[in-house]
CSV table of C-alpha atoms in Angstrom, one decimal:
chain,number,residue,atom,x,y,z
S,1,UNK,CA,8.3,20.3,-18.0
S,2,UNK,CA,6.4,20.9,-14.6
S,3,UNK,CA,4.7,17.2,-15.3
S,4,UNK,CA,8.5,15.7,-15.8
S,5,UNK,CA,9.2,17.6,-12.1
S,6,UNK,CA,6.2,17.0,-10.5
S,7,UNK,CA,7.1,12.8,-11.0
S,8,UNK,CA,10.6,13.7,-10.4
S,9,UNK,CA,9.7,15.3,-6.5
S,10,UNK,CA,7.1,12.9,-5.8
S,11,UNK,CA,10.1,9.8,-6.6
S,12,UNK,CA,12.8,11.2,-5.1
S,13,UNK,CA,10.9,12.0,-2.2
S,14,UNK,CA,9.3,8.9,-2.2
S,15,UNK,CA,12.8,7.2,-2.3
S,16,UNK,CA,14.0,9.7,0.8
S,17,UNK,CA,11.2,8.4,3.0
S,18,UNK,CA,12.3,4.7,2.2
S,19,UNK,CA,16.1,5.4,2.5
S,20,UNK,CA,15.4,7.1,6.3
S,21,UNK,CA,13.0,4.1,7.1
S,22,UNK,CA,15.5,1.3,5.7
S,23,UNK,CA,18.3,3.2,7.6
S,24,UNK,CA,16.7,3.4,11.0
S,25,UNK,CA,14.5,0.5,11.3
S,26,UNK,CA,14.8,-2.0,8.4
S,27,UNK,CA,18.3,-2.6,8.2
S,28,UNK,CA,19.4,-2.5,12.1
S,29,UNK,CA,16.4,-5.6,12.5
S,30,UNK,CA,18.7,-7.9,10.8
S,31,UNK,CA,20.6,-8.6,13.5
S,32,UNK,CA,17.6,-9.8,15.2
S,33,UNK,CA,16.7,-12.4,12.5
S,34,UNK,CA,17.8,-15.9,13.9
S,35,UNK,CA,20.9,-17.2,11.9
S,36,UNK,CA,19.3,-20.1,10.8
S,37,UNK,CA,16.5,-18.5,8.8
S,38,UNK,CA,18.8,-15.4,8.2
S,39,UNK,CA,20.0,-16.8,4.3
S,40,UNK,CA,16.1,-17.2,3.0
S,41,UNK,CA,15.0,-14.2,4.9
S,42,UNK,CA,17.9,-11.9,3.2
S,43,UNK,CA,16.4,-13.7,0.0
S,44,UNK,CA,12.9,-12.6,0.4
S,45,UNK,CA,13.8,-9.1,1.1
S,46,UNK,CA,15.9,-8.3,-1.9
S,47,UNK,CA,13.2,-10.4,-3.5
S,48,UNK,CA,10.3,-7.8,-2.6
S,49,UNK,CA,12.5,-4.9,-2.0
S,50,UNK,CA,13.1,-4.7,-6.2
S,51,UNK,CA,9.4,-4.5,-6.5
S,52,UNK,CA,8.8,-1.3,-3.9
S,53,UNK,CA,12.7,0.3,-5.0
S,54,UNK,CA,12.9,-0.4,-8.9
S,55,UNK,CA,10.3,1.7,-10.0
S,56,UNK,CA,10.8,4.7,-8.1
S,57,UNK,CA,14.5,4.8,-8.6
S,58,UNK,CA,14.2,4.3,-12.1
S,59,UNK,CA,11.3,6.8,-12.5
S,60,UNK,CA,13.9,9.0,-10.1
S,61,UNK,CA,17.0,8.5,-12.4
S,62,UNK,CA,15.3,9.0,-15.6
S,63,UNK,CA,13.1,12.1,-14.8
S,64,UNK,CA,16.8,13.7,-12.9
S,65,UNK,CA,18.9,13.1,-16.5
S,66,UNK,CA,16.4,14.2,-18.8
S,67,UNK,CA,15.5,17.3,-16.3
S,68,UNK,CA,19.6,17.8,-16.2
S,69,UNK,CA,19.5,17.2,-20.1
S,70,UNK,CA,16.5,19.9,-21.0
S,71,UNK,CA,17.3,22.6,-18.8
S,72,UNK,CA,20.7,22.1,-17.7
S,73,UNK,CA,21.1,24.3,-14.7
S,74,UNK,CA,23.7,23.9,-11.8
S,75,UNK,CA,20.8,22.8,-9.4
S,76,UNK,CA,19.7,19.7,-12.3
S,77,UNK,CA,23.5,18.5,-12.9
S,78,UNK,CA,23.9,18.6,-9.5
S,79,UNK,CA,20.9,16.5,-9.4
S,80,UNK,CA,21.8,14.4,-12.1
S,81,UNK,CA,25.4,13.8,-10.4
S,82,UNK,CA,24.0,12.4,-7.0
S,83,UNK,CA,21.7,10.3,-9.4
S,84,UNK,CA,24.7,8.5,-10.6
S,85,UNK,CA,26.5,8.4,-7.5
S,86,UNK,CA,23.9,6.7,-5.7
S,87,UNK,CA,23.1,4.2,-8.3
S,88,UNK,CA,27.3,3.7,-8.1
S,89,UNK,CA,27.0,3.1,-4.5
S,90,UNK,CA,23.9,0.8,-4.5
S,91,UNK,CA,25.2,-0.9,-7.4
S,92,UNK,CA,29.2,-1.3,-6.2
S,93,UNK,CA,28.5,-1.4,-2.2
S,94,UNK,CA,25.0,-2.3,-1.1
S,95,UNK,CA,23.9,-4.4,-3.6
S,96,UNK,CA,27.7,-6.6,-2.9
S,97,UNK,CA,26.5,-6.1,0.8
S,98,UNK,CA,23.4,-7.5,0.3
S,99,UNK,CA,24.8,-10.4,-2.1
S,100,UNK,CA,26.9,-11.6,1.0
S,101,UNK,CA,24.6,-11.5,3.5
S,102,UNK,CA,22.2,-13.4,1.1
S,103,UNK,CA,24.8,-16.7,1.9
S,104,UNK,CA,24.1,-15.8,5.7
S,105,UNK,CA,24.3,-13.4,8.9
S,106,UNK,CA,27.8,-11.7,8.5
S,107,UNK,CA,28.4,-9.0,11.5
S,108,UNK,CA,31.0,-7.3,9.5
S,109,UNK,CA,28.9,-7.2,6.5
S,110,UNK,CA,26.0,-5.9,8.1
S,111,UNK,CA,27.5,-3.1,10.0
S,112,UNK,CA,29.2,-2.5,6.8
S,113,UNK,CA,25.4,-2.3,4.9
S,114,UNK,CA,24.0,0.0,7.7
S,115,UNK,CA,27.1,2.2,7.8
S,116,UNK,CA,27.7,2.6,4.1
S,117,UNK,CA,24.3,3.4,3.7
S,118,UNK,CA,23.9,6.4,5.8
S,119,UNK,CA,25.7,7.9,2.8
S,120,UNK,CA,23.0,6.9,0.8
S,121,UNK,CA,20.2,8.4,2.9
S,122,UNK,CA,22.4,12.0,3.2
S,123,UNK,CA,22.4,11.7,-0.7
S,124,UNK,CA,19.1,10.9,-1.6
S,125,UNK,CA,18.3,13.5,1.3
S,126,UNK,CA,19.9,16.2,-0.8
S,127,UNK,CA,18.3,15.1,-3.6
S,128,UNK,CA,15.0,15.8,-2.1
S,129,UNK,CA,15.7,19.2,-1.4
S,130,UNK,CA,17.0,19.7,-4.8
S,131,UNK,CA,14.0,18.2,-6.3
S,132,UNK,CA,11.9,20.8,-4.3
S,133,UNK,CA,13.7,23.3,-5.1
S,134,UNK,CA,13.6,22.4,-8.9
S,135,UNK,CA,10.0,22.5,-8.0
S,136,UNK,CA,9.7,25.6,-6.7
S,137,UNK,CA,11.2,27.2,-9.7
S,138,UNK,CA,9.1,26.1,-12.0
């Protein structure tokens, strides 16, 4: 068990690093992309975003429900829970976000992606601290 929570810290806080650094400098730069190349850059960063967000967020997910399914403490569901909510809101919100912009610069949908996803970072925030914390008590 203190393997499966080792992984489970190291990619949750992995993906809290990325979350703060795609909230505060990634995503606010797409308003400086021209318009013209806006539609094929968009492309090429959900292209090479999968490679450097799949992994993690999988390892993440799958580590917080089977954590949350062995020792099933308030701490891990509550764990668990923000797992599923985030992968709700990247799947339902960002990833539509992202699916818009792809057909070009959209102000709206933009601010929409930045603001929508400062609930994301104050998730996966939490998450880090629970995933010390589930750390610590082991």
């Amino acid at each position: 068990m203190t393997a499966l929570l080792v992984v489970h810290a190291f990619a949750t806080l992995y993906m809290v690093g990325l979350v703060w650094f795609v909230q505060v400098v990634h995503y606010p730069m797409f308003a400086d992309v021209p318009e013209p190349a806006f539609a094929a850059y968009s492309a090429e960063h959900s292209r090479r975003t999968s490679w450097v967000v799949g992994p993690p967020m999988l390892a993440e997910g799958g580590a917080a429900l089977v954590i949350a399914a062995l020792a099933p403490s308030p701490l891990a569901l509550t764990g668990a829970g923000l797992v599923l909510a985030l992968a709700g809101i990247t799947l339902l919100v960002s990833a539509r976000c992202h699916g818009r912009l792809a057909l070009g610069f959209d102000a709206g949908q933009h601010r929409r992606l930045v603001t929508t996803n400062w609930l994301r970072t104050a998730l996966w925030t939490a998450r880090g601290a629970i995933a010390l914390a589930l750390l610590a008590g082991a």
